[in-house]
PDB file of C-alpha atoms and ligand atoms in Angstrom:
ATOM      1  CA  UNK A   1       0.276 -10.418 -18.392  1.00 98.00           C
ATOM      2  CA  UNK A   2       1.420 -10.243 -14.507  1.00 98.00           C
ATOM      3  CA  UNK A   3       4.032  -8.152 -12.978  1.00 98.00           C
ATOM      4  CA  UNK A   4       5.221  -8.434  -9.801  1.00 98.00           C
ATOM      5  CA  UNK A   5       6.321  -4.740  -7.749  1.00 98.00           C
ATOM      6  CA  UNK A   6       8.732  -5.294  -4.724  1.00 98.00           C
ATOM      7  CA  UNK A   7       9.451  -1.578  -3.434  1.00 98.00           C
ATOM      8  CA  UNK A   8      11.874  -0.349  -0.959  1.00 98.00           C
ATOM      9  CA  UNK A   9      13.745  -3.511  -0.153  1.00 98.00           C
ATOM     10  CA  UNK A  10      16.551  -1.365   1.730  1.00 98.00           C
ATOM     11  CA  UNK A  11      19.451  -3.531   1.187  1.00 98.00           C
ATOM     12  CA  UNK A  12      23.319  -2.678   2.694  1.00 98.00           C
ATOM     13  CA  UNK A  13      26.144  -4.702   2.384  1.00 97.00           C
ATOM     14  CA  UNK A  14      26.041  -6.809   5.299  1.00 96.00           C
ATOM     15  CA  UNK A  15      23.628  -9.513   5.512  1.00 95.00           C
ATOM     16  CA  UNK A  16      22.846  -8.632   8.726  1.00 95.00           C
ATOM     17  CA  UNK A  17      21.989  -5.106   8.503  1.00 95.00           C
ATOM     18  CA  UNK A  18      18.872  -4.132  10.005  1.00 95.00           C
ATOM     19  CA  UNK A  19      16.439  -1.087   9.153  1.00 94.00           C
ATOM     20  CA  UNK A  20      14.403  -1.149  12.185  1.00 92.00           C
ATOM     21  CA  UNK A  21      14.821  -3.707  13.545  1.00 91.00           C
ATOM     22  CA  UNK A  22      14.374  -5.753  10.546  1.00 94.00           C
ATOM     23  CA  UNK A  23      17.095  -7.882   8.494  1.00 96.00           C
ATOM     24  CA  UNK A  24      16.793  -6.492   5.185  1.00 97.00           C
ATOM     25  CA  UNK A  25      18.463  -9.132   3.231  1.00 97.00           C
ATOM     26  CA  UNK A  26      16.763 -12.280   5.097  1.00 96.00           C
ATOM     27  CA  UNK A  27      13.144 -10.068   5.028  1.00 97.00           C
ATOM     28  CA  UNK A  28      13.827  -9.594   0.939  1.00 97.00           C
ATOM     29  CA  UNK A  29      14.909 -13.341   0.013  1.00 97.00           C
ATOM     30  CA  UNK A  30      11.382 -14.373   2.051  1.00 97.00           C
ATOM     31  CA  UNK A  31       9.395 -12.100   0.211  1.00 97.00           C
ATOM     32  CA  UNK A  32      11.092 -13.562  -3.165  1.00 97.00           C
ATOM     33  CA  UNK A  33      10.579 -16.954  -2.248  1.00 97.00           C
ATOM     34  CA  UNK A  34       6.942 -16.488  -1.595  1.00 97.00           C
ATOM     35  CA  UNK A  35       6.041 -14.772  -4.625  1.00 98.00           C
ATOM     36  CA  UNK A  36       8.359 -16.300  -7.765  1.00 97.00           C
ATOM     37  CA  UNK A  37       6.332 -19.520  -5.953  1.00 97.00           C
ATOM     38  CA  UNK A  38       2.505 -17.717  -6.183  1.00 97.00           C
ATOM     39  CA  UNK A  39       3.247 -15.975  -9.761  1.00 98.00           C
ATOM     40  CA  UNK A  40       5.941 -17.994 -11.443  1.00 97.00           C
ATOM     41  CA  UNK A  41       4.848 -16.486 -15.195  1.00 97.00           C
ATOM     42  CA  UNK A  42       5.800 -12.965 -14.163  1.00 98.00           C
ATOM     43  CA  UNK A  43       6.865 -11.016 -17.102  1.00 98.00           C
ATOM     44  CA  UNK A  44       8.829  -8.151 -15.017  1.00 98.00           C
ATOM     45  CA  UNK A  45       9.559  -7.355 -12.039  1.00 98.00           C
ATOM     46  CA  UNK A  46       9.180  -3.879 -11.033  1.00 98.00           C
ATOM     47  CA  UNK A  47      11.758  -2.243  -7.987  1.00 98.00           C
ATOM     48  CA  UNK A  48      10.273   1.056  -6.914  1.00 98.00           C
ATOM     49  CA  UNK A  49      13.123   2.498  -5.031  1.00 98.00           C
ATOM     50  CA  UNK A  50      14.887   2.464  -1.891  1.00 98.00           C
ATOM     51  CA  UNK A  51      17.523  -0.579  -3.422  1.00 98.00           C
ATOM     52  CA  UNK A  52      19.818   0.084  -0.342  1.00 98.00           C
ATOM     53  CA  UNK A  53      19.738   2.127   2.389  1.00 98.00           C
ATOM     54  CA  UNK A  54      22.686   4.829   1.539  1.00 97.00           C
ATOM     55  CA  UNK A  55      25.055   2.059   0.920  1.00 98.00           C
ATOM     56  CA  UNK A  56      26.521   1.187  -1.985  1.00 98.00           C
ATOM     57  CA  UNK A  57      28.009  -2.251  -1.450  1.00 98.00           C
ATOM     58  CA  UNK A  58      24.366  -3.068  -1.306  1.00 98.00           C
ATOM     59  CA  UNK A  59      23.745  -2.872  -4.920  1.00 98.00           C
ATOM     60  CA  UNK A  60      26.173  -5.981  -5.274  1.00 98.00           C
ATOM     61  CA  UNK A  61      23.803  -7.853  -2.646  1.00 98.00           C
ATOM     62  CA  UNK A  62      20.788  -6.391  -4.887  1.00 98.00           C
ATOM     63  CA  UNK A  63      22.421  -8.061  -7.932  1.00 98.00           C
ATOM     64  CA  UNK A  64      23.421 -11.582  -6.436  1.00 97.00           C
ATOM     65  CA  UNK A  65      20.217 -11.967  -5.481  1.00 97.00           C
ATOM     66  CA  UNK A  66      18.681 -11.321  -8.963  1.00 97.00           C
ATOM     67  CA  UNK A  67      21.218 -11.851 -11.477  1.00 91.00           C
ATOM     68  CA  UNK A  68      19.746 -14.814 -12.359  1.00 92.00           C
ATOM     69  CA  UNK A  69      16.076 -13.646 -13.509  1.00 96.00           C
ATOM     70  CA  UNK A  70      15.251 -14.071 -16.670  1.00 95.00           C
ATOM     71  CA  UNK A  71      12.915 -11.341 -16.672  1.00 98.00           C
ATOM     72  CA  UNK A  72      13.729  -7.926 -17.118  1.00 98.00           C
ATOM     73  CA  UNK A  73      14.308  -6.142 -13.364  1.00 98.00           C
ATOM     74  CA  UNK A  74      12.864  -2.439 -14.058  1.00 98.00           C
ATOM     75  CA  UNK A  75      14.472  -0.270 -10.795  1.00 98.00           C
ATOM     76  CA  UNK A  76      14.370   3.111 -10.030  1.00 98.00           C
ATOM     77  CA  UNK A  77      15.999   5.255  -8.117  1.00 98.00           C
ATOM     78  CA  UNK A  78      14.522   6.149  -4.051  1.00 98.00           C
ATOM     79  CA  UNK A  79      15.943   8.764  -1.524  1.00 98.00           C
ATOM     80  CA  UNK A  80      18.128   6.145   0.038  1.00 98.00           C
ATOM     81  CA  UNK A  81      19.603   5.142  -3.303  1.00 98.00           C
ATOM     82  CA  UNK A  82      23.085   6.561  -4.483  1.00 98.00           C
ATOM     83  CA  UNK A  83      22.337   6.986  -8.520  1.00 97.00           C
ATOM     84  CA  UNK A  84      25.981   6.596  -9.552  1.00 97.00           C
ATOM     85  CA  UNK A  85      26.944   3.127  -7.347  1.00 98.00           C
ATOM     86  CA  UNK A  86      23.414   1.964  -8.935  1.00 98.00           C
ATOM     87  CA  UNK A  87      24.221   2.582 -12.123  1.00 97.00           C
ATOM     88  CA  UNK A  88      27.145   1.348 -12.228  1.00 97.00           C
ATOM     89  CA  UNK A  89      26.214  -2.073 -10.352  1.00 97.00           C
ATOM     90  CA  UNK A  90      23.108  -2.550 -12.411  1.00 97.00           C
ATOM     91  CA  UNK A  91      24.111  -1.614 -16.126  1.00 95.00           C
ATOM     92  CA  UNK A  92      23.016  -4.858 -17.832  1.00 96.00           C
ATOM     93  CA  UNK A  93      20.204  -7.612 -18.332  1.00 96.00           C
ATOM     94  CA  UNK A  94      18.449  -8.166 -16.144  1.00 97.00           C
ATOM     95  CA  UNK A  95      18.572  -5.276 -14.991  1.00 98.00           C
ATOM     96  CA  UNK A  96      17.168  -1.675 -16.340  1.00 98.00           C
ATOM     97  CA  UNK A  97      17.401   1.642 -14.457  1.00 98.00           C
ATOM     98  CA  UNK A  98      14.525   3.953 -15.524  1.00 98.00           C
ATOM     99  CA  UNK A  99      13.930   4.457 -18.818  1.00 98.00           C
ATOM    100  CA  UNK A 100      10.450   2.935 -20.841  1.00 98.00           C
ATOM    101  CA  UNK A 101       9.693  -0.666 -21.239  1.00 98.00           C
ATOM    102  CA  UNK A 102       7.593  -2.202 -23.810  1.00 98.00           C
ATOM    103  CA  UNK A 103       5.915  -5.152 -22.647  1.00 98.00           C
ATOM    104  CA  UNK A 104       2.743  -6.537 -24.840  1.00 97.00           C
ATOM    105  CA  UNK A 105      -0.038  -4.169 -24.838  1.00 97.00           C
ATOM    106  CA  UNK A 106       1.555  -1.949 -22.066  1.00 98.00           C
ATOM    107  CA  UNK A 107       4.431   0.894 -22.071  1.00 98.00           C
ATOM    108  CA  UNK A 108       5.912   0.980 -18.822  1.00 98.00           C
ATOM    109  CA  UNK A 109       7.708   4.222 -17.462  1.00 98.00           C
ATOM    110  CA  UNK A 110       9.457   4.445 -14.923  1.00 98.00           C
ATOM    111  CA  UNK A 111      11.000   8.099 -13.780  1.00 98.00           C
ATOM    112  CA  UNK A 112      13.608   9.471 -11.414  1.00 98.00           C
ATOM    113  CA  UNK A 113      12.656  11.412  -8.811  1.00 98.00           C
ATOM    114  CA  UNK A 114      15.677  11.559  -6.839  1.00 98.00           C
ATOM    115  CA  UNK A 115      16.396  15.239  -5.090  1.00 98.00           C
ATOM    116  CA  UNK A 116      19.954  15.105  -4.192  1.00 97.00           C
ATOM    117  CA  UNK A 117      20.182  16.115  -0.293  1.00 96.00           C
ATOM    118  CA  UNK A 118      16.221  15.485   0.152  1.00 97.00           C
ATOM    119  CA  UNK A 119      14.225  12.899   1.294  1.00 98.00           C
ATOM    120  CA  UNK A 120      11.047  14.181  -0.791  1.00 98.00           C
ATOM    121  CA  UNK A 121      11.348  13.495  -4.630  1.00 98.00           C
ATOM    122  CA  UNK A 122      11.114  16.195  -7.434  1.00 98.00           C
ATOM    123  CA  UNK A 123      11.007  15.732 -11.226  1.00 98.00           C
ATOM    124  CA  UNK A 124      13.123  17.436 -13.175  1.00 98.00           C
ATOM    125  CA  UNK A 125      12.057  19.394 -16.190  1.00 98.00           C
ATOM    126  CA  UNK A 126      14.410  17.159 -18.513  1.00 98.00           C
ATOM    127  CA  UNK A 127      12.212  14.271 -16.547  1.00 98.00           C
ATOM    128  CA  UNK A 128       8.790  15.452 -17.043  1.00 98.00           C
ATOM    129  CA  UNK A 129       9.609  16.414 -20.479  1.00 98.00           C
ATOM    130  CA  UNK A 130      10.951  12.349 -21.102  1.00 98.00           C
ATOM    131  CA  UNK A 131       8.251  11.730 -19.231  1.00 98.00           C
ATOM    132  CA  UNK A 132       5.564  13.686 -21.766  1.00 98.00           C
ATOM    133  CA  UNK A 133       7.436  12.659 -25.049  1.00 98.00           C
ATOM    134  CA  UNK A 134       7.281   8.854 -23.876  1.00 98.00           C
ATOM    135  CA  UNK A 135       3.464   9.212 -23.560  1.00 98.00           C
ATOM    136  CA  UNK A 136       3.392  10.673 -26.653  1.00 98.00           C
ATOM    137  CA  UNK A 137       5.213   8.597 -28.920  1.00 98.00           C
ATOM    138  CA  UNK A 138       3.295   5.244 -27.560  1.00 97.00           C
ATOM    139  CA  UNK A 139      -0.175   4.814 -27.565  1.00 96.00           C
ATOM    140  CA  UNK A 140      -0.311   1.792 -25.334  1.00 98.00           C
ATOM    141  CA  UNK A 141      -1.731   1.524 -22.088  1.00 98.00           C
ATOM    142  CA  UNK A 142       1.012   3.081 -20.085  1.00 98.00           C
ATOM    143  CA  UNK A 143       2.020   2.542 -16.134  1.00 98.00           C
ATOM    144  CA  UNK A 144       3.795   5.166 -14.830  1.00 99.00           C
ATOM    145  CA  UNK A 145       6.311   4.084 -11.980  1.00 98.00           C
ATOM    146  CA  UNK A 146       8.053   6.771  -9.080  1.00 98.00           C
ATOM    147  CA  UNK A 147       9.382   6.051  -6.133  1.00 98.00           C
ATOM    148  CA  UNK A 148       7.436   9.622  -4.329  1.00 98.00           C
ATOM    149  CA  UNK A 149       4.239   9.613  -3.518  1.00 98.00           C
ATOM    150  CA  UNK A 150       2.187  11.948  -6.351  1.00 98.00           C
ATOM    151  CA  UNK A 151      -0.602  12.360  -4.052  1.00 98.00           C
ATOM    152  CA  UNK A 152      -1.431  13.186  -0.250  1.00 98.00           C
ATOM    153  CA  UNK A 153      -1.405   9.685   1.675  1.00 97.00           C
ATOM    154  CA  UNK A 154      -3.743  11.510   4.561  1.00 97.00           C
ATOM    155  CA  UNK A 155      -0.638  11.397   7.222  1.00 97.00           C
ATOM    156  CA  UNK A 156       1.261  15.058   7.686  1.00 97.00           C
ATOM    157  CA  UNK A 157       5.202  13.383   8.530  1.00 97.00           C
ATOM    158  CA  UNK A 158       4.635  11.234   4.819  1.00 97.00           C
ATOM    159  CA  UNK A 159       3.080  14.241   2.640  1.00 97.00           C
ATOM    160  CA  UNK A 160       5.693  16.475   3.746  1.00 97.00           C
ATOM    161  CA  UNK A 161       7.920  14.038   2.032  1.00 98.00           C
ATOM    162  CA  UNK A 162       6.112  13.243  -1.286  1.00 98.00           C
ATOM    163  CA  UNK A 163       6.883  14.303  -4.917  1.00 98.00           C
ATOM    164  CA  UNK A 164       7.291  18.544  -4.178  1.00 98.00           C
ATOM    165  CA  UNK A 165       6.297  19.482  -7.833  1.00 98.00           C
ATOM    166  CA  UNK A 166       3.478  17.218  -8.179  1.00 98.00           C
ATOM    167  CA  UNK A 167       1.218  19.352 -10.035  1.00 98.00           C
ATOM    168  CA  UNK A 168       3.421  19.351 -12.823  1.00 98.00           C
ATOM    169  CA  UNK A 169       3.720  15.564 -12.919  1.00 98.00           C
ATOM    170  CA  UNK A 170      -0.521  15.363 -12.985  1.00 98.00           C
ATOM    171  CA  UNK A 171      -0.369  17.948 -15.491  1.00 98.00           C
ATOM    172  CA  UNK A 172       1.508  15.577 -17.771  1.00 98.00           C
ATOM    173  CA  UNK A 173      -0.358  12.668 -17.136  1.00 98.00           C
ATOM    174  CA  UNK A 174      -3.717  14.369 -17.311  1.00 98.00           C
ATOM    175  CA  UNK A 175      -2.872  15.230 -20.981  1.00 98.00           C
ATOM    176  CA  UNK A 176      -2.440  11.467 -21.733  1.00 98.00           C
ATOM    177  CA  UNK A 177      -5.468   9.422 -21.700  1.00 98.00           C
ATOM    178  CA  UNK A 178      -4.171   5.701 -22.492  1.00 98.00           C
ATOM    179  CA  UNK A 179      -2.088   6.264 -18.813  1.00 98.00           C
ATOM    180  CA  UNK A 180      -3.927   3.313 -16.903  1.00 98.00           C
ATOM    181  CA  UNK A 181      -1.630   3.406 -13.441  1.00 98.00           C
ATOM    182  CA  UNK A 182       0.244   5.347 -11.420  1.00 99.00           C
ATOM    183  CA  UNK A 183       2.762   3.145  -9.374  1.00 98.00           C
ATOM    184  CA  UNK A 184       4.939   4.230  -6.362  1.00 98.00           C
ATOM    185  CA  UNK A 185       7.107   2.712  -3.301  1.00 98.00           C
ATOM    186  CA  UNK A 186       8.445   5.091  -0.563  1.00 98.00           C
ATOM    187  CA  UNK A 187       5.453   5.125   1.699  1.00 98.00           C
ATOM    188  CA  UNK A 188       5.887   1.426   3.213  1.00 98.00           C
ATOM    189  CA  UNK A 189       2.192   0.643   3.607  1.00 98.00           C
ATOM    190  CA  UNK A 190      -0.853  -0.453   0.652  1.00 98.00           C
ATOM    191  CA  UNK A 191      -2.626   2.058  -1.087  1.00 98.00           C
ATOM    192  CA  UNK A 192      -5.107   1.356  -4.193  1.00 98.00           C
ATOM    193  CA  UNK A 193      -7.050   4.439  -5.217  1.00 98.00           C
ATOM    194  CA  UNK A 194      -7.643   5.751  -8.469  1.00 98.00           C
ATOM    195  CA  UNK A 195      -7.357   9.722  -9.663  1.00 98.00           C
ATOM    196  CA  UNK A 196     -10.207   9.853 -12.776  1.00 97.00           C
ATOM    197  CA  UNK A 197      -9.925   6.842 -14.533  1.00 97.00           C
ATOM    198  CA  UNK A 198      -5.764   6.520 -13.541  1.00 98.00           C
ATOM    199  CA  UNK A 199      -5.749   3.575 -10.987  1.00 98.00           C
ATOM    200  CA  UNK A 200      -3.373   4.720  -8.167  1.00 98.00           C
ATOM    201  CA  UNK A 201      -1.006   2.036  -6.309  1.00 98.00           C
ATOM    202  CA  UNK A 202       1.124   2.172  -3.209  1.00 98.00           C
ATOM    203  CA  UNK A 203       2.743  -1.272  -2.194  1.00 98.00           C
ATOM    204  CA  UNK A 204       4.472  -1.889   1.018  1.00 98.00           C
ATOM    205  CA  UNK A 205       7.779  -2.480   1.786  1.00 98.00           C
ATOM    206  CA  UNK A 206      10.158  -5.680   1.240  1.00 98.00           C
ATOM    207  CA  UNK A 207      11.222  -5.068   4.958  1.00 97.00           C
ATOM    208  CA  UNK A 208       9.444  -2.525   7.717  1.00 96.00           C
ATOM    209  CA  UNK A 209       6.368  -0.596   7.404  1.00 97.00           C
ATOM    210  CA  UNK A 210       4.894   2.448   8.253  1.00 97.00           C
ATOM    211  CA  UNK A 211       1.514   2.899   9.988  1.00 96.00           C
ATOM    212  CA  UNK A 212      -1.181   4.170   7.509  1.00 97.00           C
ATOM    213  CA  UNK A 213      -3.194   7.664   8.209  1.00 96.00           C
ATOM    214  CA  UNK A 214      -0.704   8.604  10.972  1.00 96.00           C
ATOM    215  CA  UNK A 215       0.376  11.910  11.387  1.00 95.00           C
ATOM    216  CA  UNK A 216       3.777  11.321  13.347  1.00 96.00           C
ATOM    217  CA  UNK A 217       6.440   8.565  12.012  1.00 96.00           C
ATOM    218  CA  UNK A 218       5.036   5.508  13.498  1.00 95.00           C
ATOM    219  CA  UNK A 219       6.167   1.673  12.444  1.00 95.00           C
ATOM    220  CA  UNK A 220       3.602  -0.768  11.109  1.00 95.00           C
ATOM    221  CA  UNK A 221       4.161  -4.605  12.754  1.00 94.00           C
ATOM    222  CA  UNK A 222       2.378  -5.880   9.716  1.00 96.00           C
ATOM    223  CA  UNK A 223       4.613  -8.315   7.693  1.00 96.00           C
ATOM    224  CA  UNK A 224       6.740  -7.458   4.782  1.00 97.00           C
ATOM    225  CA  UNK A 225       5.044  -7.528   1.099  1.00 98.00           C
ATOM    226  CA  UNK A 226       4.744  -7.366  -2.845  1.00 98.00           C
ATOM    227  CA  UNK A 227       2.014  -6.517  -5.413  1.00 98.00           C
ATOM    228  CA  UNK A 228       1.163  -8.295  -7.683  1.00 98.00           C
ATOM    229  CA  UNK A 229      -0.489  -7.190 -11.236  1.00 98.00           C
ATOM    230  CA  UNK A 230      -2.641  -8.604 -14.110  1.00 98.00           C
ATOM    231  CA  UNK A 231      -2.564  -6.870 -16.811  1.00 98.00           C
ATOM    232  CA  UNK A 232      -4.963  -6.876 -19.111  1.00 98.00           C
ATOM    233  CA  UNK A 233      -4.778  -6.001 -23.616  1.00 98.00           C
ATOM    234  CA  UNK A 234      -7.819  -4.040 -22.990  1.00 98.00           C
ATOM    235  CA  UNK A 235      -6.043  -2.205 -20.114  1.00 98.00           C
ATOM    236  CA  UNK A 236      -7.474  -4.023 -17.335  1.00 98.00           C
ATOM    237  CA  UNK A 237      -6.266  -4.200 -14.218  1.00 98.00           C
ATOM    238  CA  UNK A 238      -6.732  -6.693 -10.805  1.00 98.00           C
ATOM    239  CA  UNK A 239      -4.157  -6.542  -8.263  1.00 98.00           C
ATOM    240  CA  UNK A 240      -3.364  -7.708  -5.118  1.00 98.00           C
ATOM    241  CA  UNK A 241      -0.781  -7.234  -2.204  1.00 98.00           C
ATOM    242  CA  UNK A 242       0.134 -10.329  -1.090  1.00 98.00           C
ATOM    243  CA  UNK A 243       1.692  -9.990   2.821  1.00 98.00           C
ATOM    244  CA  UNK A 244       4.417 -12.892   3.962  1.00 96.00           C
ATOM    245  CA  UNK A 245       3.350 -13.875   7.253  1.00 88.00           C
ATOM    246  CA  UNK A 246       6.535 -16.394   7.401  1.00 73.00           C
ATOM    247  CA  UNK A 247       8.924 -13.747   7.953  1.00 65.00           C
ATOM    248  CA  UNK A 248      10.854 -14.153  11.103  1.00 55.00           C
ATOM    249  CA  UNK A 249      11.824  -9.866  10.703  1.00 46.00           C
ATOM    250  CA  UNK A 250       8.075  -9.385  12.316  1.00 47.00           C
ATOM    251  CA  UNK A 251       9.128 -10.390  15.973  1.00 48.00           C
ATOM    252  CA  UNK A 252      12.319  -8.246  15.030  1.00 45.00           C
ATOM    253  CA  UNK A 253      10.692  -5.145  14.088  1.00 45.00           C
ATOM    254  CA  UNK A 254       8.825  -4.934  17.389  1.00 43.00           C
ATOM    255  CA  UNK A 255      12.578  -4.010  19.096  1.00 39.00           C
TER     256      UNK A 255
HETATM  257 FE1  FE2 B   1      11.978   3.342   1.778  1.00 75.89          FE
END
């Protein structure tokens, strides 16, 4: 089975709107057209946070340019999202906000880490208790989507931004042995480690990047990107980032 993740895609309600120096829309519709091309058989399409960038007329952009999917469009919420305009823009198929996802062998869940007034995430207890009783009641190989980062990325601005109660969240997943992956956005640059035998993915952003391993905010020139997943029935995994080089947005983000 293959998956595709687009994270952070930073939409508004203007075409034109730029997060540095980057059209958001234009940089999202390239990254679309390269990869529905490369993986046309995706089963899902995961959206890691970061929809729009604290605008909510951006969620109708989000849904033109998806509405007509025919896979399910699993989204959760980022730091730049407003949870109520999202909800109420993306109640119905294709679209799902948060929740679990059975798809073949796999259980996906995705969680909300949204901390209203903070750009860092936090789970709530009602979340990591969803989050426990969905690993619980399914004993599929489970992929476990936030839009924080549950782990240090090695660069002090990002990890002082990350999920703030991530011991809890480990402690969860630690007790759960058929969780495969931990999936997350946010962080606008690749990442593919693994924490025991939980494979551990970061995918950069639809639009403007950040430079890995640095310890002051810095922007990343590299192009703008999804992930791609094969998933195996014996809970398998190969993935890949795939970077669009044909993205106009890269001489933009050097403004
Ligand atoms: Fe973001």
């Amino acid at each position: 089975m293959r998956i595709l993740q687009m994270t952070d895609p930073h939409l508004y309600g203007r075409a034109e709107g730029q997060l540095r120096g980057v059209e958001t829309d234009s940089s999202l519709r390239a990254v679309i057209d390269e990869a529905f091309a490369e993986v046309p058989d995706f089963a899902a399409l995961l959206v890691t946070g970061d929809l729009v960038q604290d605008d909510a007329s951006g969620y109708l952009r989000f849904r033109s340019i998806f509405s007509a999917v025919g896979q399910p469009i699993l989204c959760i919420p980022g730091n730049h999202d407003i949870p109520e305009a999202m909800s109420r823009q993306l109640c119905e198929p294709p679209f799902q906000i948060c929740g679990t996802r059975k798809i073949d062998a796999w259980q996906f869940v995705m969680l909300d880490s949204y901390d209203p007034g903070h750009v860092g995430g936090r789970l709530t207890p009602q979340e990591l208790a969803r989050l426990d009783a969905a690993l619980a009641s399914d004993e599929s190989h489970a992929m476990v989507c936030l839009h924080h980062h549950p782990i240090a990325m090695n660069s002090r601005w990002l990890d002082g931004i990350g999920l703030a109660n991530a011991d809890d969240f480990w402690r969860i997943i630690d007790a759960h042995s058929h969780v495969k992956a931990v999936v997350w956005g946010h962080v606008h640059q690749a990442y593919d480690g693994s924490r025991g035998s939980v494979r551990l993915f970061a995918t950069p952003s639809t639009c403007a990047q950040f430079l890995p391993a640095s310890d002051r905010y810095a922007i990343d020139l590299r192009p703008p990107a999804y992930r791609s997943f094969q998933l195996h029935a014996d809970g398998g995994i190969e993935t890949q980032v795939h970077w669009v080089e044909a993205m106009p947005a890269r001489q933009a983000a050097a403004r």
